[in-house]
């Protein structure tokens, strides 16, 4: 087996928890998931040494408040499986709102 392993991560910027676009990170060694408070989720390659709050704040100046996590195995920045349950909760609350309006 060769020592040159290329990390594969999900690469997206959107408001949904699902992400299927994949990319290999030739020079970066980590997967970033950065979630803007009440906003978009950014998924991309990153250098693991850049994975700290102040550095990410400089890299994403348009995002004022965020949480993030970094990991370094293939496709480890996929959406959490818990997003399905929160979607069901969202649909349920929308159904209640719709029902109350009619």
XYZ file of C-alpha atoms in Angstrom:
102
model
C 0.000 0.000 0.000
C 1.282 3.461 -0.767
C 1.713 6.144 1.845
C 0.103 8.852 -0.230
C -3.436 8.853 1.011
C -5.749 11.575 -0.177
C -8.516 12.596 2.159
C -12.011 12.702 0.680
C -14.445 15.195 2.154
C -17.898 16.543 1.487
C -17.832 20.037 -0.032
C -20.985 22.146 0.233
C -22.314 25.485 1.324
C -26.036 25.431 1.915
C -28.869 25.596 4.397
C -29.595 21.877 4.441
C -28.012 19.171 6.490
C -27.600 16.869 3.528
C -24.531 17.021 1.351
C -23.507 14.628 -1.380
C -20.835 16.570 -3.283
C -17.444 14.981 -2.673
C -13.929 16.175 -3.335
C -10.481 14.925 -2.579
C -8.205 17.220 -0.615
C -4.788 17.067 -2.160
C -2.917 19.292 0.291
C -5.304 19.619 3.200
C -5.484 16.992 5.887
C -8.817 17.656 7.577
C -12.528 17.928 6.863
C -14.258 21.019 8.189
C -17.910 21.392 9.104
C -18.645 24.990 10.049
C -22.185 25.968 10.991
C -23.246 29.586 11.046
C -25.672 30.377 13.844
C -29.087 30.429 12.192
C -27.509 30.138 8.786
C -25.553 28.072 6.359
C -23.345 25.077 6.903
C -19.990 25.073 5.149
C -18.269 21.752 4.443
C -14.819 21.720 2.902
C -11.187 20.662 3.075
C -8.953 22.364 5.586
C -5.478 22.174 7.024
C -5.818 20.652 10.468
C -3.573 23.388 11.866
C -6.175 25.970 10.757
C -8.865 24.250 12.750
C -9.227 26.801 15.520
C -11.838 29.442 16.207
C -9.722 32.552 15.607
C -8.238 31.208 12.377
C -11.634 30.181 11.036
C -12.977 33.603 11.984
C -10.394 35.120 9.639
C -11.163 32.622 6.883
C -14.929 33.216 7.130
C -15.204 36.949 7.893
C -18.819 36.993 6.723
C -19.847 34.521 9.423
C -20.172 36.306 12.754
C -21.072 33.437 15.048
C -20.444 29.776 14.343
C -19.671 26.341 15.674
C -17.265 24.008 13.935
C -15.795 20.567 14.005
C -12.838 19.094 12.211
C -12.002 15.486 11.606
C -9.550 13.590 9.476
C -11.058 10.443 8.080
C -12.767 10.052 4.708
C -16.195 11.678 4.439
C -16.266 12.262 8.189
C -17.927 15.652 7.709
C -21.152 14.145 6.460
C -24.414 15.311 7.945
C -25.196 13.817 11.348
C -27.898 11.177 11.354
C -29.796 13.235 13.930
C -30.775 15.670 11.171
C -33.535 13.278 10.129
C -35.251 13.536 13.492
C -34.984 17.327 13.532
C -36.481 17.418 10.038
C -39.431 15.365 11.264
C -39.816 17.807 14.148
C -39.739 20.711 11.711
C -42.359 19.117 9.471
C -44.551 18.398 12.479
C -44.389 22.006 13.653
C -45.119 23.251 10.128
C -48.134 20.955 9.987
C -49.397 22.412 13.275
C -48.912 25.961 11.991
C -50.689 25.100 8.738
C -53.538 23.461 10.647
C -53.945 26.506 12.893
C -54.075 28.864 9.913
C -56.870 27.000 8.163
